């Protein structure tokens, strides 16, 4: 019992617990949105969030590459990399504000107002900075500090939730942005070493960071592009109200993947270090432990989803009762997506990045092609979208699995040097 209690108190275990808490708060926030906003307003909120995700796509691999360098304990470069990233965020913010001003002056009409467009761009910058600072703390093994900041940010996020009820759509957007903004401010306030010290542009360092991060970034871009295609296809073919109806799927998918994402973040630095130093027994043990933890998570969550989600939605959100079926259609694809994590962990550690890149490209082609085909046949609907998303994720999982099965000995029993 003492050993179990000691294990539960470890920062890495607490990080997963804190991530669960974050997911519950996100769930409560989304519940409040579903209660206080109409379907059209929910659709507009999803559209603004899609803009923010589009901004996140503009980091060009700097966050991916910077995290990998942090994970390999290259302490001499941490200050330089941090300055480089924050300089990039500043340039991107300026470019987005200029772009927004040009769009606003042109009179081009969008699904959302001009202020909402700007709010989406600013939210994207906050998300980028939050992602980067999370990675720096994980890469520096400051997990206890990360837990503390996340808890404070969550507490403040909960405190501002009522604004969504009183201020409608703008209140919902403010409540969404509160957590990443507070996280960034707390992180910089409490960790002096993470504050940018000067404007920086180092061409050699930039090339090194992008060299590590560009291919994983492009693979991540394919994932985000799938999100963009999904949202724009629903909005364009079915309307903003359909986006609101599909909100339950967006919400469930993000919450479903949150804990697996936290687990992957914990294992990533250790897996990289073990592989690069040639400790292959330890590396295989890390991957096995990663897989076991994901399976231990999936079994109870799937049971709860099947038996508890329909009555819960019917009781609390009767307007979304009919939308539960879309979640069930997407559920196999969500399981496949989670099980991809340890596979891509192996490929990233072994620098087998091309397969990640080409698989991501294939997923875009499959996703877009299936949507277009369903539309041409007059069969495109929210149910079709959920089924297409699920089929594409399963196909990606099978591609990764087949590749690793074929190259298992060359990768898992390699003896690379540092």
CSV table of C-alpha atoms in Angstrom, one decimal:
chain,number,residue,atom,x,y,z
A,1,UNK,CA,0.0,0.0,0.0
A,2,UNK,CA,2.8,2.4,0.9
A,3,UNK,CA,4.5,1.7,-2.5
A,4,UNK,CA,1.2,2.4,-4.3
A,5,UNK,CA,0.7,5.6,-2.4
A,6,UNK,CA,4.2,6.7,-3.2
A,7,UNK,CA,3.6,5.9,-6.9
A,8,UNK,CA,0.4,7.9,-6.9
A,9,UNK,CA,2.2,10.9,-5.4
A,10,UNK,CA,4.8,11.1,-8.2
A,11,UNK,CA,4.6,14.2,-10.3
A,12,UNK,CA,4.1,12.2,-13.5
A,13,UNK,CA,1.1,10.4,-12.0
A,14,UNK,CA,-0.3,13.6,-10.7
A,15,UNK,CA,0.0,15.1,-14.1
A,16,UNK,CA,-2.4,12.6,-15.5
A,17,UNK,CA,-4.8,13.3,-12.5
A,18,UNK,CA,-4.5,17.0,-13.2
A,19,UNK,CA,-5.2,16.4,-16.9
A,20,UNK,CA,-8.4,14.5,-15.9
A,21,UNK,CA,-9.4,17.5,-13.8
A,22,UNK,CA,-8.8,19.8,-16.8
A,23,UNK,CA,-11.0,17.5,-18.9
A,24,UNK,CA,-13.8,17.6,-16.3
A,25,UNK,CA,-13.6,21.4,-16.3
A,26,UNK,CA,-13.6,21.5,-20.1
A,27,UNK,CA,-16.6,19.2,-20.0
A,28,UNK,CA,-18.4,21.5,-17.5
A,29,UNK,CA,-17.6,24.5,-19.6
A,30,UNK,CA,-19.0,22.8,-22.8
A,31,UNK,CA,-22.1,21.7,-20.8
A,32,UNK,CA,-22.7,25.4,-19.9
A,33,UNK,CA,-22.2,26.4,-23.5
A,34,UNK,CA,-24.7,23.8,-24.6
A,35,UNK,CA,-27.2,25.1,-22.0
A,36,UNK,CA,-26.8,28.8,-22.5
A,37,UNK,CA,-26.2,29.0,-26.3
A,38,UNK,CA,-28.4,28.2,-29.2
A,39,UNK,CA,-27.4,25.8,-32.0
A,40,UNK,CA,-26.4,28.7,-34.3
A,41,UNK,CA,-24.3,30.4,-31.6
A,42,UNK,CA,-22.6,27.0,-30.9
A,43,UNK,CA,-21.9,26.8,-34.6
A,44,UNK,CA,-20.3,30.3,-34.5
A,45,UNK,CA,-18.2,29.3,-31.5
A,46,UNK,CA,-16.9,26.2,-33.3
A,47,UNK,CA,-16.1,28.4,-36.3
A,48,UNK,CA,-14.0,30.8,-34.1
A,49,UNK,CA,-12.3,27.8,-32.5
A,50,UNK,CA,-11.5,26.6,-36.0
A,51,UNK,CA,-9.8,29.9,-36.7
A,52,UNK,CA,-7.7,29.5,-33.6
A,53,UNK,CA,-6.7,26.0,-34.7
A,54,UNK,CA,-5.8,27.5,-38.1
A,55,UNK,CA,-3.4,29.9,-36.3
A,56,UNK,CA,-1.9,27.0,-34.4
A,57,UNK,CA,-1.1,25.4,-37.7
A,58,UNK,CA,1.3,28.3,-38.5
A,59,UNK,CA,4.1,27.3,-36.2
A,60,UNK,CA,6.1,25.5,-38.9
A,61,UNK,CA,7.5,22.9,-36.6
A,62,UNK,CA,9.2,25.3,-34.2
A,63,UNK,CA,7.3,23.9,-31.2
A,64,UNK,CA,7.9,20.3,-32.3
A,65,UNK,CA,11.6,20.8,-32.9
A,66,UNK,CA,12.1,22.9,-29.8
A,67,UNK,CA,10.4,20.3,-27.6
A,68,UNK,CA,12.7,17.5,-29.0
A,69,UNK,CA,15.8,19.6,-28.1
A,70,UNK,CA,14.4,20.2,-24.6
A,71,UNK,CA,13.7,16.5,-24.3
A,72,UNK,CA,17.4,15.6,-25.0
A,73,UNK,CA,18.6,17.9,-22.3
A,74,UNK,CA,20.3,20.5,-24.5
A,75,UNK,CA,20.3,23.1,-21.8
A,76,UNK,CA,22.7,25.4,-23.4
A,77,UNK,CA,20.2,26.1,-26.2
A,78,UNK,CA,17.1,26.5,-24.1
A,79,UNK,CA,17.3,30.3,-23.6
A,80,UNK,CA,18.1,30.8,-27.3
A,81,UNK,CA,15.2,28.5,-28.4
A,82,UNK,CA,12.8,30.2,-26.0
A,83,UNK,CA,13.7,33.7,-27.3
A,84,UNK,CA,13.4,32.4,-30.9
A,85,UNK,CA,9.9,31.0,-30.2
A,86,UNK,CA,8.6,34.1,-28.5
A,87,UNK,CA,10.0,36.3,-31.3
A,88,UNK,CA,8.1,34.2,-33.8
A,89,UNK,CA,4.9,34.5,-31.7
A,90,UNK,CA,5.3,38.3,-31.8
A,91,UNK,CA,5.9,38.4,-35.6
A,92,UNK,CA,2.9,36.1,-36.1
A,93,UNK,CA,0.7,38.2,-33.9
A,94,UNK,CA,1.6,41.4,-35.8
A,95,UNK,CA,1.0,39.7,-39.2
A,96,UNK,CA,-2.4,38.4,-38.1
A,97,UNK,CA,-3.5,41.8,-36.9
A,98,UNK,CA,-2.5,43.4,-40.2
A,99,UNK,CA,-4.3,40.6,-42.1
A,100,UNK,CA,-7.4,41.1,-40.0
A,101,UNK,CA,-7.4,44.9,-40.6
A,102,UNK,CA,-7.1,44.3,-44.3
A,103,UNK,CA,-10.0,41.8,-44.3
A,104,UNK,CA,-12.1,44.1,-42.2
A,105,UNK,CA,-11.4,47.1,-44.5
A,106,UNK,CA,-12.3,45.0,-47.6
A,107,UNK,CA,-15.8,44.3,-46.5
A,108,UNK,CA,-15.5,40.5,-47.2
A,109,UNK,CA,-18.3,38.7,-45.4
A,110,UNK,CA,-17.7,35.6,-43.2
A,111,UNK,CA,-19.8,33.4,-41.1
A,112,UNK,CA,-18.7,35.4,-38.1
A,113,UNK,CA,-18.2,39.1,-37.4
A,114,UNK,CA,-14.9,40.9,-37.8
A,115,UNK,CA,-14.3,41.2,-34.0
A,116,UNK,CA,-14.9,37.4,-33.7
A,117,UNK,CA,-12.3,36.9,-36.4
A,118,UNK,CA,-9.8,38.9,-34.4
A,119,UNK,CA,-10.7,37.0,-31.2
A,120,UNK,CA,-10.1,33.7,-33.0
A,121,UNK,CA,-6.7,34.8,-34.1
A,122,UNK,CA,-5.7,36.0,-30.6
A,123,UNK,CA,-7.0,32.8,-29.1
A,124,UNK,CA,-4.7,30.9,-31.5
A,125,UNK,CA,-1.7,32.9,-30.3
A,126,UNK,CA,-2.5,32.1,-26.7
A,127,UNK,CA,-2.9,28.4,-27.5
A,128,UNK,CA,0.5,28.4,-29.2
A,129,UNK,CA,2.3,30.0,-26.3
A,130,UNK,CA,0.5,27.7,-23.9
A,131,UNK,CA,1.5,24.6,-25.9
A,132,UNK,CA,5.1,25.8,-26.0
A,133,UNK,CA,5.4,26.5,-22.3
A,134,UNK,CA,3.8,23.2,-21.5
A,135,UNK,CA,6.5,21.5,-23.6
A,136,UNK,CA,9.3,23.4,-22.0
A,137,UNK,CA,8.2,22.4,-18.5
A,138,UNK,CA,7.8,18.7,-19.6
A,139,UNK,CA,11.1,18.7,-21.4
A,140,UNK,CA,12.8,20.2,-18.4
A,141,UNK,CA,11.2,17.6,-16.1
A,142,UNK,CA,9.4,20.4,-14.1
A,143,UNK,CA,6.3,18.3,-14.0
A,144,UNK,CA,5.4,19.3,-10.4
A,145,UNK,CA,5.6,23.0,-11.4
A,146,UNK,CA,3.4,22.2,-14.5
A,147,UNK,CA,0.8,20.5,-12.2
A,148,UNK,CA,0.7,23.5,-9.9
A,149,UNK,CA,0.2,26.0,-12.8
A,150,UNK,CA,-2.4,23.9,-14.4
A,151,UNK,CA,-4.4,23.7,-11.2
A,152,UNK,CA,-4.2,27.4,-10.7
A,153,UNK,CA,-5.3,28.1,-14.3
A,154,UNK,CA,-8.1,25.6,-14.0
A,155,UNK,CA,-9.3,27.3,-10.8
A,156,UNK,CA,-9.4,30.7,-12.4
A,157,UNK,CA,-11.0,29.2,-15.5
A,158,UNK,CA,-13.8,27.8,-13.3
A,159,UNK,CA,-14.3,31.2,-11.6
A,160,UNK,CA,-14.9,32.9,-14.9
A,161,UNK,CA,-17.4,30.3,-16.3
A,162,UNK,CA,-20.5,32.3,-15.2
A,163,UNK,CA,-19.7,35.0,-17.8
A,164,UNK,CA,-20.7,32.5,-20.5
A,165,UNK,CA,-24.2,32.4,-19.0
A,166,UNK,CA,-24.6,36.2,-18.7
A,167,UNK,CA,-22.8,37.4,-21.8
A,168,UNK,CA,-23.8,34.8,-24.3
A,169,UNK,CA,-21.4,34.1,-27.2
A,170,UNK,CA,-18.8,36.6,-26.2
A,171,UNK,CA,-18.9,35.3,-22.6
A,172,UNK,CA,-18.4,31.8,-23.9
A,173,UNK,CA,-15.4,32.9,-26.0
A,174,UNK,CA,-13.9,34.7,-22.9
A,175,UNK,CA,-14.4,31.6,-20.8
A,176,UNK,CA,-12.7,29.5,-23.5
A,177,UNK,CA,-9.7,31.8,-23.7
A,178,UNK,CA,-9.3,32.3,-20.0
A,179,UNK,CA,-7.4,29.0,-19.3
A,180,UNK,CA,-4.6,29.3,-21.9
A,181,UNK,CA,-4.1,33.0,-21.2
A,182,UNK,CA,-3.9,32.4,-17.4
A,183,UNK,CA,-1.6,29.5,-17.9
A,184,UNK,CA,0.8,31.6,-20.0
A,185,UNK,CA,0.8,34.5,-17.5
A,186,UNK,CA,1.3,32.2,-14.5
A,187,UNK,CA,4.0,30.2,-16.2
A,188,UNK,CA,6.0,33.3,-17.1
A,189,UNK,CA,5.5,34.9,-13.7
A,190,UNK,CA,6.6,31.8,-11.8
A,191,UNK,CA,9.4,30.7,-14.0
A,192,UNK,CA,11.9,33.5,-14.8
A,193,UNK,CA,14.0,31.2,-17.0
A,194,UNK,CA,11.1,30.9,-19.4
A,195,UNK,CA,10.6,34.6,-20.0
A,196,UNK,CA,12.0,35.9,-23.3
A,197,UNK,CA,15.0,38.0,-22.7
A,198,UNK,CA,15.5,39.6,-26.2
A,199,UNK,CA,14.3,39.6,-29.7
A,200,UNK,CA,16.1,36.8,-31.5
A,201,UNK,CA,16.7,35.5,-35.0
A,202,UNK,CA,19.4,32.9,-35.3
A,203,UNK,CA,19.4,31.3,-38.7
A,204,UNK,CA,21.5,28.3,-37.7
A,205,UNK,CA,19.4,27.6,-34.7
A,206,UNK,CA,16.2,28.1,-36.6
A,207,UNK,CA,17.4,25.6,-39.2
A,208,UNK,CA,18.3,23.1,-36.5
A,209,UNK,CA,14.9,23.4,-34.7
A,210,UNK,CA,12.9,23.1,-38.0
A,211,UNK,CA,15.1,20.2,-39.0
A,212,UNK,CA,14.0,18.3,-35.9
A,213,UNK,CA,10.4,19.5,-36.0
A,214,UNK,CA,9.2,20.1,-39.6
A,215,UNK,CA,8.2,16.6,-40.6
A,216,UNK,CA,6.3,15.9,-37.3
A,217,UNK,CA,4.8,19.4,-37.7
A,218,UNK,CA,3.6,18.6,-41.2
A,219,UNK,CA,2.1,15.4,-40.0
A,220,UNK,CA,0.3,17.4,-37.3
A,221,UNK,CA,-0.8,19.9,-39.9
A,222,UNK,CA,-2.5,17.0,-41.7
A,223,UNK,CA,-4.5,16.3,-38.5
A,224,UNK,CA,-5.5,19.9,-38.1
A,225,UNK,CA,-6.3,20.1,-41.8
A,226,UNK,CA,-8.7,17.2,-41.3
A,227,UNK,CA,-10.4,19.3,-38.6
A,228,UNK,CA,-10.6,22.3,-40.9
A,229,UNK,CA,-12.0,20.2,-43.7
A,230,UNK,CA,-14.6,18.7,-41.4
A,231,UNK,CA,-15.8,22.0,-40.0
A,232,UNK,CA,-15.8,23.9,-43.3
A,233,UNK,CA,-17.6,21.0,-45.1
A,234,UNK,CA,-20.3,20.8,-42.4
A,235,UNK,CA,-20.7,24.6,-42.4
A,236,UNK,CA,-20.7,24.9,-46.2
A,237,UNK,CA,-22.9,21.9,-47.0
A,238,UNK,CA,-25.2,21.7,-44.0
A,239,UNK,CA,-25.0,25.1,-42.3
A,240,UNK,CA,-24.0,26.6,-39.0
A,241,UNK,CA,-26.9,24.8,-37.1
A,242,UNK,CA,-25.4,21.4,-38.2
A,243,UNK,CA,-22.1,22.5,-36.7
A,244,UNK,CA,-24.0,23.1,-33.5
A,245,UNK,CA,-25.6,19.7,-33.7
A,246,UNK,CA,-22.1,18.1,-34.2
A,247,UNK,CA,-20.7,20.0,-31.2
A,248,UNK,CA,-21.3,16.9,-29.0
A,249,UNK,CA,-18.9,15.0,-31.2
A,250,UNK,CA,-16.3,17.7,-31.0
A,251,UNK,CA,-16.6,17.9,-27.3
A,252,UNK,CA,-16.5,14.2,-26.7
A,253,UNK,CA,-13.5,13.7,-29.0
A,254,UNK,CA,-11.4,16.4,-27.4
A,255,UNK,CA,-12.2,15.0,-23.9
A,256,UNK,CA,-11.6,11.4,-25.0
A,257,UNK,CA,-8.1,12.2,-26.2
A,258,UNK,CA,-7.0,14.5,-23.4
A,259,UNK,CA,-5.8,11.9,-21.0
A,260,UNK,CA,-4.0,9.8,-23.7
A,261,UNK,CA,-2.3,13.0,-24.8
A,262,UNK,CA,-1.1,13.7,-21.2
A,263,UNK,CA,0.2,10.1,-21.0
A,264,UNK,CA,2.0,10.5,-24.3
A,265,UNK,CA,3.6,13.7,-23.1
A,266,UNK,CA,5.0,12.0,-20.0
A,267,UNK,CA,6.5,9.1,-21.9
A,268,UNK,CA,7.9,11.1,-24.9
A,269,UNK,CA,11.0,12.6,-23.3
A,270,UNK,CA,12.0,9.3,-21.6
A,271,UNK,CA,11.4,7.3,-24.8
A,272,UNK,CA,13.6,9.7,-26.8
A,273,UNK,CA,16.4,9.6,-24.3
A,274,UNK,CA,16.4,5.8,-24.0
A,275,UNK,CA,16.4,5.3,-27.8
A,276,UNK,CA,19.1,7.8,-28.5
A,277,UNK,CA,21.4,6.4,-25.8
A,278,UNK,CA,20.9,2.9,-27.1
A,279,UNK,CA,19.1,1.6,-24.0
A,280,UNK,CA,16.7,-0.5,-26.1
A,281,UNK,CA,15.4,-2.8,-23.3
A,282,UNK,CA,14.3,0.3,-21.4
A,283,UNK,CA,12.9,1.8,-24.6
A,284,UNK,CA,10.7,-1.3,-25.2
A,285,UNK,CA,9.6,-1.3,-21.6
A,286,UNK,CA,8.5,2.4,-21.9
A,287,UNK,CA,6.5,1.6,-25.0
A,288,UNK,CA,4.8,-1.4,-23.4
A,289,UNK,CA,4.0,0.6,-20.3
A,290,UNK,CA,2.5,3.4,-22.6
A,291,UNK,CA,0.3,0.9,-24.4
A,292,UNK,CA,-0.8,-0.8,-21.1
A,293,UNK,CA,-1.8,2.6,-19.6
A,294,UNK,CA,-3.8,3.5,-22.7
A,295,UNK,CA,-5.7,0.1,-22.6
A,296,UNK,CA,-6.4,0.6,-18.9
A,297,UNK,CA,-7.9,4.0,-19.8
A,298,UNK,CA,-9.9,2.8,-22.8
A,299,UNK,CA,-11.8,-0.1,-21.2
A,300,UNK,CA,-13.7,1.9,-18.5
A,301,UNK,CA,-14.2,5.0,-20.7
A,302,UNK,CA,-15.8,2.9,-23.4
A,303,UNK,CA,-18.1,1.2,-20.9
A,304,UNK,CA,-19.1,4.5,-19.4
A,305,UNK,CA,-19.7,5.9,-22.9
A,306,UNK,CA,-21.9,3.1,-24.0
A,307,UNK,CA,-24.0,2.9,-20.9
A,308,UNK,CA,-23.9,6.4,-19.4
A,309,UNK,CA,-23.7,8.9,-22.2
A,310,UNK,CA,-27.2,8.4,-23.8
A,311,UNK,CA,-29.2,8.8,-20.5
A,312,UNK,CA,-26.9,11.6,-19.4
A,313,UNK,CA,-27.4,13.7,-22.6
A,314,UNK,CA,-31.1,12.9,-22.6
A,315,UNK,CA,-31.4,14.2,-19.0
A,316,UNK,CA,-29.2,17.2,-19.1
A,317,UNK,CA,-29.2,18.3,-22.8
A,318,UNK,CA,-32.4,16.9,-24.4
A,319,UNK,CA,-31.9,19.1,-27.5
A,320,UNK,CA,-28.7,17.0,-28.2
A,321,UNK,CA,-30.3,13.6,-27.5
A,322,UNK,CA,-30.4,12.7,-31.2
A,323,UNK,CA,-26.8,13.6,-31.6
A,324,UNK,CA,-25.4,10.8,-29.4
A,325,UNK,CA,-25.6,8.5,-32.3
A,326,UNK,CA,-22.9,10.5,-34.1
A,327,UNK,CA,-20.6,9.9,-31.1
A,328,UNK,CA,-21.1,6.2,-31.3
A,329,UNK,CA,-20.3,6.2,-35.1
A,330,UNK,CA,-17.0,8.0,-34.4
A,331,UNK,CA,-16.1,5.9,-31.3
A,332,UNK,CA,-14.1,3.1,-33.2
A,333,UNK,CA,-12.1,5.9,-34.9
A,334,UNK,CA,-11.3,7.5,-31.6
A,335,UNK,CA,-10.0,4.2,-30.2
A,336,UNK,CA,-7.8,3.8,-33.2
A,337,UNK,CA,-6.5,7.4,-32.9
A,338,UNK,CA,-5.5,6.8,-29.2
A,339,UNK,CA,-3.8,3.5,-30.1
A,340,UNK,CA,-1.7,5.3,-32.7
A,341,UNK,CA,0.1,7.2,-29.9
A,342,UNK,CA,2.6,4.5,-28.9
A,343,UNK,CA,3.2,3.6,-32.6
A,344,UNK,CA,4.1,7.2,-33.5
A,345,UNK,CA,6.2,7.4,-30.3
A,346,UNK,CA,8.3,4.5,-31.7
A,347,UNK,CA,8.6,6.2,-35.1
A,348,UNK,CA,9.5,9.6,-33.7
A,349,UNK,CA,12.2,8.1,-31.4
A,350,UNK,CA,13.7,6.2,-34.4
A,351,UNK,CA,13.4,9.3,-36.6
A,352,UNK,CA,11.3,7.2,-39.1
A,353,UNK,CA,9.4,10.4,-39.8
A,354,UNK,CA,8.7,9.9,-43.5
A,355,UNK,CA,6.1,7.3,-42.8
A,356,UNK,CA,4.3,9.7,-40.4
A,357,UNK,CA,4.4,12.3,-43.2
A,358,UNK,CA,3.1,10.1,-46.0
A,359,UNK,CA,0.4,8.6,-43.7
A,360,UNK,CA,-0.8,12.0,-42.8
A,361,UNK,CA,-1.0,13.0,-46.4
A,362,UNK,CA,-2.9,9.8,-47.2
A,363,UNK,CA,-5.3,10.6,-44.4
A,364,UNK,CA,-6.1,14.0,-46.0
A,365,UNK,CA,-6.6,12.4,-49.4
A,366,UNK,CA,-8.9,9.7,-47.9
A,367,UNK,CA,-10.9,12.2,-45.8
A,368,UNK,CA,-11.4,14.8,-48.5
A,369,UNK,CA,-12.2,12.1,-51.1
A,370,UNK,CA,-14.8,10.3,-49.0
A,371,UNK,CA,-16.5,13.6,-48.1
A,372,UNK,CA,-16.5,14.7,-51.7
A,373,UNK,CA,-17.8,11.3,-52.8
A,374,UNK,CA,-20.6,11.3,-50.2
A,375,UNK,CA,-21.6,14.8,-51.3
A,376,UNK,CA,-21.6,13.9,-55.0
A,377,UNK,CA,-23.8,10.9,-54.3
A,378,UNK,CA,-26.2,13.0,-52.2
A,379,UNK,CA,-25.3,11.0,-49.1
A,380,UNK,CA,-23.4,13.6,-47.1
A,381,UNK,CA,-24.9,14.1,-43.6
A,382,UNK,CA,-23.6,14.4,-40.0
A,383,UNK,CA,-23.8,10.6,-39.7
A,384,UNK,CA,-21.8,10.2,-42.8
A,385,UNK,CA,-19.2,12.6,-41.5
A,386,UNK,CA,-18.8,10.7,-38.2
A,387,UNK,CA,-18.4,7.4,-40.1
A,388,UNK,CA,-15.9,8.9,-42.5
A,389,UNK,CA,-13.8,10.2,-39.6
A,390,UNK,CA,-13.9,6.8,-38.0
A,391,UNK,CA,-12.9,5.0,-41.1
A,392,UNK,CA,-9.9,7.3,-41.8
A,393,UNK,CA,-8.5,7.0,-38.3
A,394,UNK,CA,-8.7,3.2,-38.4
A,395,UNK,CA,-6.9,3.2,-41.8
A,396,UNK,CA,-4.1,5.3,-40.3
A,397,UNK,CA,-3.7,3.0,-37.4
A,398,UNK,CA,-3.5,0.0,-39.7
A,399,UNK,CA,-0.9,1.7,-41.8
A,400,UNK,CA,1.3,2.4,-38.8
A,401,UNK,CA,0.8,-1.1,-37.4
A,402,UNK,CA,1.7,-2.7,-40.7
A,403,UNK,CA,4.9,-0.6,-41.1
A,404,UNK,CA,6.1,-1.4,-37.6
A,405,UNK,CA,5.3,-5.1,-38.0
A,406,UNK,CA,7.5,-5.1,-41.1
A,407,UNK,CA,10.4,-3.1,-39.6
A,408,UNK,CA,10.1,-4.3,-36.0
A,409,UNK,CA,13.5,-5.9,-35.7
A,410,UNK,CA,15.3,-3.0,-37.4
A,411,UNK,CA,13.7,-0.4,-35.1
A,412,UNK,CA,13.0,-2.0,-31.8
A,413,UNK,CA,16.3,-3.9,-31.7
A,414,UNK,CA,18.5,-1.1,-33.2
A,415,UNK,CA,21.6,0.1,-31.3
A,416,UNK,CA,21.8,3.8,-32.2
A,417,UNK,CA,24.4,6.0,-30.6
A,418,UNK,CA,23.5,9.3,-28.9
